Amino acid sequence: MTLTLDLHPLFRSDRDIDRAVREIIFRAAATKADTVEIIAGKGSGKLRSRVLATLRQPHLKRLYRSFETDPSNQGRIVVHFGRAASGE
């Protein structure tokens, strides 16, 4: 199962972005999802940087295995849960 979070509607509020990322990571861990796709968009990269900083917080890092920026779409971050994950 894959969960998706589109951050386009939240791009102006750092607090809302952080909360949305935390909530989807907690939900994915609770529902045993395989992956989470976070759509940050391409833009200037500021939103993507904010998401990556949030994902690196120790209390969230414990919940997932790895994450990566999609090589074919820099505006998409894929977070892997469970065993079938690739490296960060």
GROMACS .gro file of N, CA and C in nm:
model
  264
    1MET      N    1   0.085  -0.117   0.000
    1MET     CA    2   0.000   0.000   0.000
    1MET      C    3   0.090   0.124   0.000
    2THR      N    4   0.052   0.222  -0.078
    2THR     CA    5   0.124   0.348  -0.086
    2THR      C    6   0.031   0.462  -0.045
    3LEU      N    7   0.078   0.547   0.044
    3LEU     CA    8   0.005   0.667   0.083
    3LEU      C    9   0.068   0.786   0.012
    4THR      N   10  -0.012   0.885  -0.023
    4THR     CA   11   0.038   1.002  -0.094
    4THR      C   12   0.000   1.129  -0.020
    5LEU      N   13   0.096   1.220  -0.012
    5LEU     CA   14   0.073   1.351   0.049
    5LEU      C   15   0.115   1.458  -0.052
    6ASP      N   16   0.021   1.539  -0.095
    6ASP     CA   17   0.049   1.650  -0.187
    6ASP      C   18   0.058   1.777  -0.104
    7LEU      N   19   0.175   1.838  -0.101
    7LEU     CA   20   0.197   1.955  -0.017
    7LEU      C   21   0.169   2.087  -0.088
    8HIS      N   22   0.128   2.085  -0.211
    8HIS     CA   23   0.102   2.210  -0.283
    8HIS      C   24   0.006   2.304  -0.209
    9PRO      N   25  -0.103   2.256  -0.150
    9PRO     CA   26  -0.192   2.348  -0.080
    9PRO      C   27  -0.132   2.407   0.049
   10LEU      N   28  -0.025   2.349   0.100
   10LEU     CA   29   0.030   2.390   0.229
   10LEU      C   30   0.161   2.467   0.218
   11PHE      N   31   0.204   2.501   0.099
   11PHE     CA   32   0.340   2.549   0.077
   11PHE      C   33   0.376   2.676   0.153
   12ARG      N   34   0.280   2.751   0.204
   12ARG     CA   35   0.312   2.877   0.271
   12ARG      C   36   0.328   2.866   0.423
   13SER      N   37   0.293   2.754   0.480
   13SER     CA   38   0.296   2.741   0.626
   13SER      C   39   0.390   2.627   0.668
   14ASP      N   40   0.505   2.664   0.723
   14ASP     CA   41   0.600   2.563   0.768
   14ASP      C   42   0.540   2.471   0.873
   15ARG      N   43   0.461   2.527   0.964
   15ARG     CA   44   0.399   2.446   1.069
   15ARG      C   45   0.303   2.343   1.009
   16ASP      N   46   0.223   2.384   0.911
   16ASP     CA   47   0.130   2.290   0.847
   16ASP      C   48   0.203   2.183   0.768
   17ILE      N   49   0.314   2.220   0.704
   17ILE     CA   50   0.395   2.124   0.629
   17ILE      C   51   0.451   2.019   0.724
   18ASP      N   52   0.514   2.065   0.832
   18ASP     CA   53   0.571   1.972   0.930
   18ASP      C   54   0.465   1.879   0.986
   19ARG      N   55   0.350   1.935   1.021
   19ARG     CA   56   0.241   1.854   1.078
   19ARG      C   57   0.192   1.750   0.978
   20ALA      N   58   0.174   1.790   0.852
   20ALA     CA   59   0.125   1.697   0.749
   20ALA      C   60   0.224   1.583   0.725
   21VAL      N   61   0.353   1.615   0.723
   21VAL     CA   62   0.455   1.510   0.702
   21VAL      C   63   0.455   1.415   0.821
   22ARG      N   64   0.455   1.470   0.941
   22ARG     CA   65   0.452   1.384   1.061
   22ARG      C   66   0.329   1.293   1.060
   23GLU      N   67   0.213   1.350   1.031
   23GLU     CA   68   0.089   1.272   1.034
   23GLU      C   69   0.092   1.157   0.934
   24ILE      N   70   0.143   1.182   0.813
   24ILE     CA   71   0.141   1.073   0.714
   24ILE      C   72   0.244   0.966   0.749
   25ILE      N   73   0.356   1.005   0.809
   25ILE     CA   74   0.455   0.906   0.851
   25ILE      C   75   0.398   0.821   0.965
   26PHE      N   76   0.333   0.883   1.062
   26PHE     CA   77   0.270   0.808   1.171
   26PHE      C   78   0.160   0.715   1.117
   27ARG      N   79   0.080   0.767   1.023
   27ARG     CA   80  -0.028   0.684   0.967
   27ARG      C   81   0.029   0.566   0.889
   28ALA      N   82   0.134   0.589   0.812
   28ALA     CA   83   0.196   0.481   0.735
   28ALA      C   84   0.251   0.373   0.827
   29ALA      N   85   0.316   0.415   0.936
   29ALA     CA   86   0.370   0.319   1.031
   29ALA      C   87   0.257   0.239   1.097
   30ALA      N   88   0.150   0.306   1.132
   30ALA     CA   89   0.038   0.240   1.199
   30ALA      C   90  -0.036   0.144   1.108
   31THR      N   91  -0.045   0.177   0.979
   31THR     CA   92  -0.119   0.092   0.886
   31THR      C   93  -0.029  -0.004   0.810
   32LYS      N   94   0.100  -0.002   0.843
   32LYS     CA   95   0.199  -0.090   0.779
   32LYS      C   96   0.205  -0.068   0.627
   33ALA      N   97   0.199   0.057   0.586
   33ALA     CA   98   0.212   0.091   0.444
   33ALA      C   99   0.353   0.058   0.397
   34ASP      N  100   0.368   0.030   0.268
   34ASP     CA  101   0.499   0.001   0.211
   34ASP      C  102   0.578   0.129   0.183
   35THR      N  103   0.508   0.229   0.127
   35THR     CA  104   0.573   0.353   0.091
   35THR      C  105   0.480   0.472   0.112
   36VAL      N  106   0.543   0.589   0.123
   36VAL     CA  107   0.472   0.716   0.124
   36VAL      C  108   0.533   0.802   0.014
   37GLU      N  109   0.449   0.858  -0.070
   37GLU     CA  110   0.494   0.953  -0.172
   37GLU      C  111   0.458   1.093  -0.123
   38ILE      N  112   0.558   1.178  -0.114
   38ILE     CA  113   0.535   1.316  -0.073
   38ILE      C  114   0.562   1.404  -0.194
   39ILE      N  115   0.460   1.474  -0.239
   39ILE     CA  116   0.471   1.560  -0.356
   39ILE      C  117   0.500   1.703  -0.307
   40ALA      N  118   0.623   1.745  -0.325
   40ALA     CA  119   0.664   1.878  -0.282
   40ALA      C  120   0.670   1.975  -0.400
   41GLY      N  121   0.673   1.923  -0.520
   41GLY     CA  122   0.684   2.007  -0.639
   41GLY      C  123   0.829   2.045  -0.665
   42LYS      N  124   0.855   2.088  -0.784
   42LYS     CA  125   0.993   2.121  -0.824
   42LYS      C  126   1.032   2.259  -0.774
   43GLY      N  127   0.972   2.363  -0.819
   43GLY     CA  128   0.996   2.499  -0.770
   43GLY      C  129   1.141   2.530  -0.737
   44SER      N  130   1.160   2.607  -0.631
   44SER     CA  131   1.294   2.650  -0.589
   44SER      C  132   1.365   2.544  -0.505
   45GLY      N  133   1.292   2.445  -0.458
   45GLY     CA  134   1.351   2.340  -0.375
   45GLY      C  135   1.337   2.368  -0.226
   46LYS      N  136   1.282   2.483  -0.188
   46LYS     CA  137   1.267   2.518  -0.047
   46LYS      C  138   1.172   2.423   0.025
   47LEU      N  139   1.061   2.390  -0.039
   47LEU     CA  140   0.964   2.299   0.022
   47LEU      C  141   1.024   2.160   0.036
   48ARG      N  142   1.095   2.113  -0.067
   48ARG     CA  143   1.160   1.982  -0.061
   48ARG      C  144   1.261   1.979   0.055
   49SER      N  145   1.338   2.085   0.070
   49SER     CA  146   1.436   2.093   0.178
   49SER      C  147   1.368   2.086   0.315
   50ARG      N  148   1.256   2.152   0.327
   50ARG     CA  149   1.180   2.150   0.453
   50ARG      C  150   1.133   2.008   0.486
   51VAL      N  151   1.081   1.938   0.383
   51VAL     CA  152   1.034   1.800   0.401
   51VAL      C  153   1.149   1.710   0.442
   52LEU      N  154   1.263   1.723   0.374
   52LEU     CA  155   1.378   1.638   0.405
   52LEU      C  156   1.428   1.663   0.548
   53ALA      N  157   1.429   1.788   0.591
   53ALA     CA  158   1.469   1.820   0.729
   53ALA      C  159   1.373   1.757   0.829
   54THR      N  160   1.245   1.761   0.798
   54THR     CA  161   1.145   1.700   0.887
   54THR      C  162   1.165   1.549   0.893
   55LEU      N  163   1.189   1.487   0.778
   55LEU     CA  164   1.208   1.342   0.775
   55LEU      C  165   1.333   1.298   0.852
   56ARG      N  166   1.430   1.386   0.864
   56ARG     CA  167   1.554   1.351   0.934
   56ARG      C  168   1.543   1.364   1.086
   57GLN      N  169   1.432   1.409   1.136
   57GLN     CA  170   1.414   1.420   1.281
   57GLN      C  171   1.416   1.279   1.342
   58PRO      N  172   1.492   1.261   1.450
   58PRO     CA  173   1.511   1.127   1.507
   58PRO      C  174   1.382   1.052   1.540
   59HIS      N  175   1.280   1.121   1.592
   59HIS     CA  176   1.157   1.050   1.628
   59HIS      C  177   1.081   1.000   1.506
   60LEU      N  178   1.103   1.061   1.389
   60LEU     CA  179   1.041   1.011   1.266
   60LEU      C  180   1.128   0.906   1.199
   61LYS      N  181   1.260   0.924   1.204
   61LYS     CA  182   1.352   0.830   1.140
   61LYS      C  183   1.335   0.688   1.191
   62ARG      N  184   1.295   0.675   1.315
   62ARG     CA  185   1.274   0.541   1.372
   62ARG      C  186   1.159   0.467   1.306
   63LEU      N  187   1.068   0.540   1.243
   63LEU     CA  188   0.945   0.479   1.191
   63LEU      C  189   0.958   0.427   1.048
   64TYR      N  190   1.054   0.475   0.972
   64TYR     CA  191   1.070   0.431   0.833
   64TYR      C  192   1.210   0.378   0.811
   65ARG      N  193   1.226   0.310   0.697
   65ARG     CA  194   1.356   0.248   0.667
   65ARG      C  195   1.449   0.343   0.592
   66SER      N  196   1.398   0.412   0.490
   66SER     CA  197   1.480   0.502   0.411
   66SER      C  198   1.390   0.595   0.330
   67PHE      N  199   1.453   0.696   0.270
   67PHE     CA  200   1.379   0.782   0.176
   67PHE      C  201   1.471   0.823   0.064
   68GLU      N  202   1.410   0.863  -0.046
   68GLU     CA  203   1.487   0.907  -0.161
   68GLU      C  204   1.406   1.008  -0.241
   69THR      N  205   1.477   1.094  -0.311
   69THR     CA  206   1.413   1.183  -0.405
   69THR      C  207   1.404   1.107  -0.536
   70ASP      N  208   1.287   1.104  -0.596
   70ASP     CA  209   1.265   1.032  -0.722
   70ASP      C  210   1.361   1.088  -0.827
   71PRO      N  211   1.449   1.004  -0.884
   71PRO     CA  212   1.546   1.054  -0.983
   71PRO      C  213   1.481   1.111  -1.109
   72SER      N  214   1.362   1.064  -1.141
   72SER     CA  215   1.294   1.114  -1.262
   72SER      C  216   1.205   1.234  -1.233
   73ASN      N  217   1.185   1.266  -1.102
   73ASN     CA  218   1.099   1.379  -1.063
   73ASN      C  219   1.149   1.433  -0.930
   74GLN      N  220   1.231   1.536  -0.932
   74GLN     CA  221   1.291   1.591  -0.811
   74GLN      C  222   1.187   1.649  -0.714
   75GLY      N  223   1.064   1.667  -0.758
   75GLY     CA  224   0.959   1.719  -0.672
   75GLY      C  225   0.884   1.611  -0.597
   76ARG      N  226   0.931   1.488  -0.605
   76ARG     CA  227   0.864   1.374  -0.540
   76ARG      C  228   0.963   1.303  -0.449
   77ILE      N  229   0.924   1.285  -0.324
   77ILE     CA  230   1.007   1.215  -0.226
   77ILE      C  231   0.934   1.086  -0.191
   78VAL      N  232   1.007   0.976  -0.193
   78VAL     CA  233   0.949   0.845  -0.162
   78VAL      C  234   1.011   0.796  -0.032
   79VAL      N  235   0.924   0.766   0.064
   79VAL     CA  236   0.968   0.715   0.195
   79VAL      C  237   0.933   0.567   0.198
   80HIS      N  238   1.033   0.485   0.232
   80HIS     CA  239   1.015   0.339   0.232
   80HIS      C  240   1.003   0.288   0.375
   81PHE      N  241   0.908   0.198   0.392
   81PHE     CA  242   0.887   0.130   0.520
   81PHE      C  243   0.913  -0.018   0.499
   82GLY      N  244   0.944  -0.090   0.603
   82GLY     CA  245   0.960  -0.234   0.593
   82GLY      C  246   1.092  -0.276   0.530
   83ARG      N  247   1.098  -0.401   0.485
   83ARG     CA  248   1.223  -0.460   0.436
   83ARG      C  249   1.261  -0.425   0.293
   84ALA      N  250   1.166  -0.404   0.206
   84ALA     CA  251   1.194  -0.390   0.063
   84ALA      C  252   1.241  -0.251   0.025
   85ALA      N  253   1.303  -0.181   0.118
   85ALA     CA  254   1.343  -0.042   0.094
   85ALA      C  255   1.483  -0.034   0.036
   86SER      N  256   1.507   0.074  -0.037
   86SER     CA  257   1.640   0.101  -0.090
   86SER      C  258   1.708   0.201   0.002
   87GLY      N  259   1.833   0.234  -0.022
   87GLY     CA  260   1.909   0.324   0.065
   87GLY      C  261   1.865   0.468   0.055
   88GLU      N  262   1.899   0.546   0.157
   88GLU     CA  263   1.864   0.689   0.161
   88GLU      C  264   1.950   0.767   0.066
   0.00000   0.00000   0.00000
